[in-house]
Coordinates of C-alpha atoms and ligand atoms in Angstrom, one line a residue:
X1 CA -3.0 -56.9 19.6
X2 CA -3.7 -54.9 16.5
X3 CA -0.9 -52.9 14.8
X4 CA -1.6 -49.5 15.3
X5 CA 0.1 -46.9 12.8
X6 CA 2.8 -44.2 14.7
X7 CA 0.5 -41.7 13.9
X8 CA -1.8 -42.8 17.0
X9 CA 0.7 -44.4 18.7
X10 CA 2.2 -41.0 19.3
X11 CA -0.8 -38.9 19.8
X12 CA -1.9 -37.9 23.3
X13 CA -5.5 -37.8 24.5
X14 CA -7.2 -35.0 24.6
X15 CA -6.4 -34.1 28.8
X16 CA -9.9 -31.7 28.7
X17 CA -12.0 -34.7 27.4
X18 CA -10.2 -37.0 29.9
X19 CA -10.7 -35.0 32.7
X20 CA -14.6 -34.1 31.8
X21 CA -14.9 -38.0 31.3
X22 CA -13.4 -38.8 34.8
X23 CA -15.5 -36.1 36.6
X24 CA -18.5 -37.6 35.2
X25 CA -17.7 -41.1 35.9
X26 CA -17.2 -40.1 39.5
X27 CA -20.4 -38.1 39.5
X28 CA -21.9 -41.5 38.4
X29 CA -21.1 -43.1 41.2
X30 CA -22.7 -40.5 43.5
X31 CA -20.0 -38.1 44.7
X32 CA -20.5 -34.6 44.4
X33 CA -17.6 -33.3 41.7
X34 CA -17.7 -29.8 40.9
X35 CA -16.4 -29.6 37.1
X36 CA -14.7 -26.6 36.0
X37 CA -12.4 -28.9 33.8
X38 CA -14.0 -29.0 30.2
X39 CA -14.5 -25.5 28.5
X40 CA -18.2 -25.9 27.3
X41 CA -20.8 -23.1 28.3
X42 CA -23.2 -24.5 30.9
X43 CA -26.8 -22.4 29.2
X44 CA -28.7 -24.7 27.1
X45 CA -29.2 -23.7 23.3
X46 CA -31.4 -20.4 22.9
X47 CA -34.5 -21.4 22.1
X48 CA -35.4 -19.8 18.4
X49 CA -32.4 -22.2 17.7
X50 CA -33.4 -25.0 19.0
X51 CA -36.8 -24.3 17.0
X52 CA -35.1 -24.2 13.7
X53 CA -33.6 -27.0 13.8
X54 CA -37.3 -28.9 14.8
X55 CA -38.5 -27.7 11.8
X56 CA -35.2 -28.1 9.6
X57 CA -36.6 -31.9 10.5
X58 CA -40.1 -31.4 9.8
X59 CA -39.1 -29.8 6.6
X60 CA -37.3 -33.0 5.8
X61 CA -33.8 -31.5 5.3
X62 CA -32.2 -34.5 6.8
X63 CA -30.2 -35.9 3.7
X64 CA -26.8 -35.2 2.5
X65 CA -25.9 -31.5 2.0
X66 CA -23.0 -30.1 -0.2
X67 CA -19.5 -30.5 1.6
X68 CA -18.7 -27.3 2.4
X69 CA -22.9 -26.1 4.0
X70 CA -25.6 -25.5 2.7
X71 CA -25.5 -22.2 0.4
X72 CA -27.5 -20.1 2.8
X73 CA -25.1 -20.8 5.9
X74 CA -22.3 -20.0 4.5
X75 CA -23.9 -17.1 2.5
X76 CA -24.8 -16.0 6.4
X77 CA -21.3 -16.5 7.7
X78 CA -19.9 -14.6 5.1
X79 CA -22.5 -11.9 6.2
X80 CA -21.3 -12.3 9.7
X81 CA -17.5 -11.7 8.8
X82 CA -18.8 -8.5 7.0
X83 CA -20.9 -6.9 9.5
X84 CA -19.3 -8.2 12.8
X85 CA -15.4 -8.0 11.5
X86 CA -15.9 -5.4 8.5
X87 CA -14.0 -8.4 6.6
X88 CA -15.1 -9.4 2.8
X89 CA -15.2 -13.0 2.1
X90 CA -17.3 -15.1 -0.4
X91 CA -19.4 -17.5 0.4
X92 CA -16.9 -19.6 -2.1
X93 CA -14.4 -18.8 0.6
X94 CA -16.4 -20.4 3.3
X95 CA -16.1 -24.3 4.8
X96 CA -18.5 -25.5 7.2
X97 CA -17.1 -28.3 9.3
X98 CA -18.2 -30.8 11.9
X99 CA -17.2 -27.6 14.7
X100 CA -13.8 -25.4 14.9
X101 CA -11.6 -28.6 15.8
X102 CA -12.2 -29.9 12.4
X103 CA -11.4 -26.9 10.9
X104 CA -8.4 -26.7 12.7
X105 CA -7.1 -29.7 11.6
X106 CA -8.6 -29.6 8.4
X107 CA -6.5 -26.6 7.6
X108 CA -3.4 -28.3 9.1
X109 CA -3.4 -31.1 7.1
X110 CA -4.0 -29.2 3.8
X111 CA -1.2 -26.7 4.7
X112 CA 1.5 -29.1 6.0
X113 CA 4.1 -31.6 4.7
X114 CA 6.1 -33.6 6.4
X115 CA 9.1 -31.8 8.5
X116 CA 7.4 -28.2 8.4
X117 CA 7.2 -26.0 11.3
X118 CA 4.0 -25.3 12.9
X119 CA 4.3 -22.3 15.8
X120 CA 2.3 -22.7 18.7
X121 CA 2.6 -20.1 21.4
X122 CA 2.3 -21.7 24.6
X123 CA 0.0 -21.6 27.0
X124 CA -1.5 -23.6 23.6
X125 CA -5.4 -25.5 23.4
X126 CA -4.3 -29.0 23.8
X127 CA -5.3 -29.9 20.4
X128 CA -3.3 -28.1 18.6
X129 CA 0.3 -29.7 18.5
X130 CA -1.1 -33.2 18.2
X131 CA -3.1 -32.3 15.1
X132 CA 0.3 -30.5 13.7
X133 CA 1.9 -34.1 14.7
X134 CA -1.0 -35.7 12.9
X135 CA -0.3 -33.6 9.5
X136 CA 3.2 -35.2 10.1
X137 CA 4.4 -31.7 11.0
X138 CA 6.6 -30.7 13.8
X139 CA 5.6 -28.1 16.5
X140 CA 7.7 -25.5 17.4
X141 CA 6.4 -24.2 21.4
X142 CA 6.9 -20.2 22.0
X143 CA 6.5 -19.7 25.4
X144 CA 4.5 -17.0 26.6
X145 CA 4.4 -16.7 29.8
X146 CA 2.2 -15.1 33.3
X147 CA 5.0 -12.3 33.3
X148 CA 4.3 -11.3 30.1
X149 CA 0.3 -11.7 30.1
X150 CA 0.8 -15.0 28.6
X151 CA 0.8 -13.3 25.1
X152 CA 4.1 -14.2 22.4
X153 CA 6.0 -10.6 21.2
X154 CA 6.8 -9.7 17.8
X155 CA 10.9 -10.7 18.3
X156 CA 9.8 -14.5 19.9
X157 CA 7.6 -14.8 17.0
X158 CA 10.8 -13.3 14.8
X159 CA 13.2 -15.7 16.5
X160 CA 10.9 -18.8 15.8
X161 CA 10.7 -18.2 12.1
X162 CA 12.3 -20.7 10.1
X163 CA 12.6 -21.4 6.2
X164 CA 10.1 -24.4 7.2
X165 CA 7.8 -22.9 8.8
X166 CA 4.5 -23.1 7.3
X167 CA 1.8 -22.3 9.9
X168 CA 1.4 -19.9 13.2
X169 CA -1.8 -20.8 15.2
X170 CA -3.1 -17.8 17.0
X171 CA -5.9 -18.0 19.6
X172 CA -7.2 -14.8 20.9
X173 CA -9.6 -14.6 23.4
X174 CA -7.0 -17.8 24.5
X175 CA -8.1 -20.9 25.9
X176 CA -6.5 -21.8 28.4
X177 CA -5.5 -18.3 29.6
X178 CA -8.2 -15.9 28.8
X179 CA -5.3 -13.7 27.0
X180 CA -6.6 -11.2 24.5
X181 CA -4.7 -10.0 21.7
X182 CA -5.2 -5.9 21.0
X183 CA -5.5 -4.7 17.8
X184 CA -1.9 -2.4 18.0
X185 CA 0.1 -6.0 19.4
X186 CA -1.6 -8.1 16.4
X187 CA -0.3 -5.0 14.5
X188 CA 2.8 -5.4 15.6
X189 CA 3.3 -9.0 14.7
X190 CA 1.8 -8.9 11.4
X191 CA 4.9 -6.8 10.9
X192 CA 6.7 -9.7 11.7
X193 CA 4.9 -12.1 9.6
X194 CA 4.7 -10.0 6.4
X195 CA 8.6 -10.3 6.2
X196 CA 7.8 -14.3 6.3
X197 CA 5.9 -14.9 2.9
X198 CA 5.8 -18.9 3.7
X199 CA 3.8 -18.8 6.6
X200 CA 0.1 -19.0 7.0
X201 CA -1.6 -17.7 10.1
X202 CA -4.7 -19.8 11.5
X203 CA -6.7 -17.2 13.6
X204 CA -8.5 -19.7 15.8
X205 CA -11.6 -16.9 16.9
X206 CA -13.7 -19.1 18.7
X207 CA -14.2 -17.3 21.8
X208 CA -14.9 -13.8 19.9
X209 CA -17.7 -13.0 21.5
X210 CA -16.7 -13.6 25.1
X211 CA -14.6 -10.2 25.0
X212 CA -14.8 -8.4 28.3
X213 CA -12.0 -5.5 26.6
X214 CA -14.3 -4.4 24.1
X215 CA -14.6 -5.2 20.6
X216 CA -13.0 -8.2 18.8
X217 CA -9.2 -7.9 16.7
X218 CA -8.7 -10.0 14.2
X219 CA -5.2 -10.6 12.6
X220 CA -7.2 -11.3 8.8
X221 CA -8.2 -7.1 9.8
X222 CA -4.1 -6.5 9.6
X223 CA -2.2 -4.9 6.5
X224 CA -1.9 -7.6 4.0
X225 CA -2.8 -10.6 6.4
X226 CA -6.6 -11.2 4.9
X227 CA -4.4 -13.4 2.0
X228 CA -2.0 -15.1 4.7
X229 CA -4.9 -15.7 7.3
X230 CA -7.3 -18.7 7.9
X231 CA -10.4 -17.4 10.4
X232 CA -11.5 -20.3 12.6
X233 CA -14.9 -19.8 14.3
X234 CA -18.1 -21.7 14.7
X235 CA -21.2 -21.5 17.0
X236 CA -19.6 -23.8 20.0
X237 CA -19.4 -21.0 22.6
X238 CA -20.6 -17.9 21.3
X239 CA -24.6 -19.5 20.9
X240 CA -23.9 -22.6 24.0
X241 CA -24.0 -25.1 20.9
X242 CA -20.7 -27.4 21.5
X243 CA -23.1 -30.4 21.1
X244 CA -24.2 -29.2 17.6
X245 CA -20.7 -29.5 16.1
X246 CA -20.7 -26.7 13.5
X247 CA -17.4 -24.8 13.0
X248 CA -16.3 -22.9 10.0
X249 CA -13.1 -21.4 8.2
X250 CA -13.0 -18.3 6.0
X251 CA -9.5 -18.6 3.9
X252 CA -7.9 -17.7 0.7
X253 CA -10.2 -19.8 -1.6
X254 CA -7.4 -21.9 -2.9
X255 CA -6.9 -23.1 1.2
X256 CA -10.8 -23.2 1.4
X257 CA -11.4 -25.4 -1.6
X258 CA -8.1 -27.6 -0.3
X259 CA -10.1 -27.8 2.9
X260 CA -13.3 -28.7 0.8
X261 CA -11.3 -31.8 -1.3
X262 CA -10.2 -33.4 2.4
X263 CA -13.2 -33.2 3.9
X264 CA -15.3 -34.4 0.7
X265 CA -12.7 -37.9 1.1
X266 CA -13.2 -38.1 5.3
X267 CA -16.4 -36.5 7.1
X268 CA -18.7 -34.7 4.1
X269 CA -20.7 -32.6 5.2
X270 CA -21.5 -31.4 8.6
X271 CA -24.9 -32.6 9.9
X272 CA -27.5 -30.9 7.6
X273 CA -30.2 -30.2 10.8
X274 CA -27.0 -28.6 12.5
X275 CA -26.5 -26.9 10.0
X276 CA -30.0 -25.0 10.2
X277 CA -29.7 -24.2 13.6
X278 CA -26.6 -22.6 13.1
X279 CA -28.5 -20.7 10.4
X280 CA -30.9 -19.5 12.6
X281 CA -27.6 -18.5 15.4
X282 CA -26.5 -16.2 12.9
X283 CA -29.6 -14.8 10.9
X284 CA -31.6 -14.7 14.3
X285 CA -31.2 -12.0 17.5
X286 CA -28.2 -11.0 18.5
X287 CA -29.1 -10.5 22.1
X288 CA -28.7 -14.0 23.6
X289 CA -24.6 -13.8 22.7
X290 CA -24.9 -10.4 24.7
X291 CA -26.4 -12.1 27.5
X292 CA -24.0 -14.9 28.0
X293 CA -21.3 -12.9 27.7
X294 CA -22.8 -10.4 30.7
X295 CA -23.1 -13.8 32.5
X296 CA -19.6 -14.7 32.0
X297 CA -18.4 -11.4 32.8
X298 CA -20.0 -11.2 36.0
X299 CA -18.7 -14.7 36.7
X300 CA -15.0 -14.0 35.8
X301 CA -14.8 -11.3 38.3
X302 CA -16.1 -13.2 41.3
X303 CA -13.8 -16.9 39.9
X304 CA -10.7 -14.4 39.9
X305 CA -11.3 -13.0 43.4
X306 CA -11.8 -15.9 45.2
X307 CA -8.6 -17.5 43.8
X308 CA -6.6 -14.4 44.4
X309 CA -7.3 -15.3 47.8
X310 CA -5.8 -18.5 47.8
X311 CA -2.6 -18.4 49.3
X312 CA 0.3 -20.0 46.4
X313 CA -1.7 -19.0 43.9
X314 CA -0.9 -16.4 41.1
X315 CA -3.7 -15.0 38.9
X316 CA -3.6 -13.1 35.9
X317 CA -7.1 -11.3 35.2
X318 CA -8.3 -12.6 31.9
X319 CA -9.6 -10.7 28.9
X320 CA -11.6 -13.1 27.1
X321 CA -13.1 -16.8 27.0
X322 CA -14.1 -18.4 29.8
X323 CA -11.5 -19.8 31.9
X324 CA -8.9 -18.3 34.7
X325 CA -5.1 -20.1 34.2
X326 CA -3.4 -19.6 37.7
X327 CA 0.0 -20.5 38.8
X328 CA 0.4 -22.8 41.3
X329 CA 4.0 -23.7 41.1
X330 CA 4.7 -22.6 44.6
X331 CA 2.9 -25.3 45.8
X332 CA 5.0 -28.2 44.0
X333 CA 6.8 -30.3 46.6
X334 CA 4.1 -29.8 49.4
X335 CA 2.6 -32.4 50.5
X336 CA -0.9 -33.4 52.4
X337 CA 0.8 -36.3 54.6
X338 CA 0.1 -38.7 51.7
X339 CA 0.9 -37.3 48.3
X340 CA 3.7 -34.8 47.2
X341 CA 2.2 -32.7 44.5
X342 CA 5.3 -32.6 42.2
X343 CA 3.6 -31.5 38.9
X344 CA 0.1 -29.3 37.7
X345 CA -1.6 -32.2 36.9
X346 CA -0.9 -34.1 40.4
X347 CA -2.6 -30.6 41.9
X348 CA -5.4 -31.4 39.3
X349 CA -6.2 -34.5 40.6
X350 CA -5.4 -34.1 44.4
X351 CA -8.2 -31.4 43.8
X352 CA -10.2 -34.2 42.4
X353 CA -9.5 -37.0 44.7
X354 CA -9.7 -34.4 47.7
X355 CA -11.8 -31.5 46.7
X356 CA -14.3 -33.0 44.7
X357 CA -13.4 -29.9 41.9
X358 CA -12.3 -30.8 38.3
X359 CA -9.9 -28.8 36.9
X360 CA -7.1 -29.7 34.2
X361 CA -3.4 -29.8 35.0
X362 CA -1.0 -27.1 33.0
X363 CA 1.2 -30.0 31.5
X364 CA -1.3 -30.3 28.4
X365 CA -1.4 -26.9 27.8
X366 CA 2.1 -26.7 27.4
X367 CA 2.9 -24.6 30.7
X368 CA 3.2 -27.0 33.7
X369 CA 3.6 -24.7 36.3
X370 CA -0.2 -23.3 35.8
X371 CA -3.8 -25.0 36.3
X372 CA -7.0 -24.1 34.4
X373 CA -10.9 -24.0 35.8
X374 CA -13.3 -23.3 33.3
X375 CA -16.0 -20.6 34.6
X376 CA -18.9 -21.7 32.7
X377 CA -20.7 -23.1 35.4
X378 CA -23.0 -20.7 37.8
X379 CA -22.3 -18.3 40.9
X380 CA -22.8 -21.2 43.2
X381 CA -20.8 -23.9 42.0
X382 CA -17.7 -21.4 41.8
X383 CA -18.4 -20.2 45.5
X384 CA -18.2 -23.7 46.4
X385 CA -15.6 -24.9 44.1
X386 CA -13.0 -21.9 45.4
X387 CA -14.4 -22.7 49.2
X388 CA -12.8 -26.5 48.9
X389 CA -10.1 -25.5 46.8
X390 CA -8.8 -22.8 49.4
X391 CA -9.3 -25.3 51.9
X392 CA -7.5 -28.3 50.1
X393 CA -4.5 -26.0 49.4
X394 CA -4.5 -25.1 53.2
X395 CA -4.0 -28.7 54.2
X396 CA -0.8 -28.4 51.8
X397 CA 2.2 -28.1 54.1
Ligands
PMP1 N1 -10.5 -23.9 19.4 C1 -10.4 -23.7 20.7 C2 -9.4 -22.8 21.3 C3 -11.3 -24.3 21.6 O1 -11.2 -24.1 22.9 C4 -12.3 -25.2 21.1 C5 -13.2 -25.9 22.1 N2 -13.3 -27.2 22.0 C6 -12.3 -25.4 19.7 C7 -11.4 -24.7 18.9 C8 -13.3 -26.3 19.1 O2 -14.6 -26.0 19.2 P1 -15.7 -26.8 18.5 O3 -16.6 -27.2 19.6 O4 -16.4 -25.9 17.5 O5 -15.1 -28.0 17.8
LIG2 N1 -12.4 -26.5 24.0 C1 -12.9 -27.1 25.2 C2 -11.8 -27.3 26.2 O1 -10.7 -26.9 26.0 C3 -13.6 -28.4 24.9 C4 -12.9 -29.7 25.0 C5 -12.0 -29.9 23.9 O2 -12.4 -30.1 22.8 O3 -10.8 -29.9 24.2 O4 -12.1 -27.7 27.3

């Protein structure tokens, strides 16, 4: 057996790839698994994309590009931030990286040292305290929970603040819970934060555009947060391009060209024909992010019905993103006449085993007493997913 180093010993897996992987495996072998586990839009890449990056090939830009983008897509992105989030950034200020989760991380691990604090409001993206743990850093969990629209207040955020803390991660629109953050509450804890010169913020903005309250807040928008704030976002869900791997950060160019270092030693740059079709996502029209999020919309409204009518279950209608986080804790300690479902993730995979419907269990996202389904998947497949999930929870006794 090969030594492996603590780092990896500790780390968990990522629960969302694990689950996505074992739905497919059992779609392999011919059963009929409805996946609403891995949060990944189900339209294919708009086409004037996908065309762009053809002839990015043709054109024979298929060799290394600088670290950070190509000049033009990050001249673009910068663009973006002006005209979408009436932000100024350089293009100097911009790293494109091999999608958000690199960015993430990226920033992590040029912002942390050993023992610092990292805040992570929980419900949390599973990622995001086992990257702090991989920058050797220690998370500190603020729980946020259903009663309180699963979004952290100004005094938890107060109380969690610590001389060592170096780094707040705030995602709004939220994955797992859909939570959006209004202008007036991200007001309210920049307040907080500007009393907290040592801490950073990363604004992980990665479901922007799938906004069903209206227009997009952004913490970097706050009184004197541009300099403390690191914008994650990236073309994964906005333009259905998850398999493209493009994500970006906009930062304080000493944290951007920190970033840049790192990534020159580890990855270099993101894929160069990837790079192009994210090029042509943010030059081209605008109306295909329109349309998906119309799509979504529609499809959140007839998820969160059917699962209100579930009895147990406790929904919270979501603002944002693409996925409905509902608490099924009243179930725990019923039992089918063969299992007990003690935990989230032993509902998660009696829904699995029983239902044929992926989901993921609360535990990983930090708030075991809730479930997620992802809603990027069409009209029909919810139907049926909340059809065998009603029934499954009604053989529950
Ligand atoms: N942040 C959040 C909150 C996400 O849900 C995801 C989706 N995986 C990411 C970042 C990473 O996205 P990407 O596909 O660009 O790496
Ligand atoms: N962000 C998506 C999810 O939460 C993709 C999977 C992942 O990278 O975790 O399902």
């Amino acid at each position: 057996m090969a030594h492996l180093s603590s780092t990896v010993t500790r780390l968990q897996p990522s629960a969302t790839l694990a689950m996505s992987q074992k739905s497919a495996e059992l779609k392999a072998q011919g059963i009929d698994i409805i996946n609403l586990s891995v949060g990944e839009p189900d339209f294919d890449t708009p086409l004037h994309i996908r065309l762009a990056a053809k002839q990015a090939i043709d054109d024979g830009h298929t060799r290394y590009t600088p670290v950070p983008g190509i000049p033009a897509l990050r001249k673009a992105i910068a663009a973006k931030l002006k005209n979408e989030n009436g932000l100024d950034y350089a293009p100097e200020q911009v790293i494109v990286s091999n999608g958000a989760k690199q960015s993430v991380c990226n920033t992590l691990l040029a912002l942390c040292d050993a023992g610092d604090e990292v805040i992570i409001p929980a419900p949390y993206w599973v990622s995001y305290p086992q990257m702090a743990l991989m920058a050797g850093a220690t998370p500190v969990i603020v729980e946020a929970g259903i009663e309180q629209g699963f979004k952290i207040t100004p005094a938890q955020l107060e109380a969690a603040i610590t001389p060592r803390t170096r780094v707040l991660i705030l995602c709004t629109p939220s994955n797992p819970t859909g939570a959006v953050y209004t202008a007036a509450e991200l007001d309210a804890l920049a307040d907080v934060l500007r009393r907290h010169e040592q801490v950073t913020v990363i604004a992980d903005e990665i479901y922007e555009h799938i906004n069903y309250t209206g227009r997009h807040a952004s913490l970097a928008a706050c009184e004197g947060m541009k300099e403390r704030t690191v914008i994650v976002n990236g073309v994964s869900k906005a333009y259905a391009m998850t398999g493209w791997r493009i994500g970006f950060i906009a930062a304080p160019l000493d944290i951007a060209k920190a970033t840049q270092k790192l990534q020159g030693q580890y990855t270099s740059n993101p894929g160069s024909v990837s790079q192009y079709a994210a090029l042509a996502a943010y030059e081209g029209d605008q109306q295909c992010v329109e349309e998906m999020r119309q799509a979504f919309a529609r499809r959140k409204d007839l998820i969160v019905a059917l699962t209100r009518e579930v009895p147990g279950f406790e929904v919270s209608e979501p603002d944002g993103a693409f996925y409905v986080f509902p608490k099924c804790s009243a179930l725990f300690g019923k039992t089918d006449g063969k299992r007990v479902i003690k935990t989230s993730t032993d509902f998660a995979l009696y829904l699995l085993e029983e239902a044929h419907v992926a989901t993921v269990g609360g535990d990983a996202f930090g708030s075991p007493e809730c479930f997620r389904m992802s809603y990027a998947t069409s009209d029909d497949n919810i139907r049926e997913a909340l059809r065998r999930i009603k029934a499954a929870v009604e053989r529950l006794h």
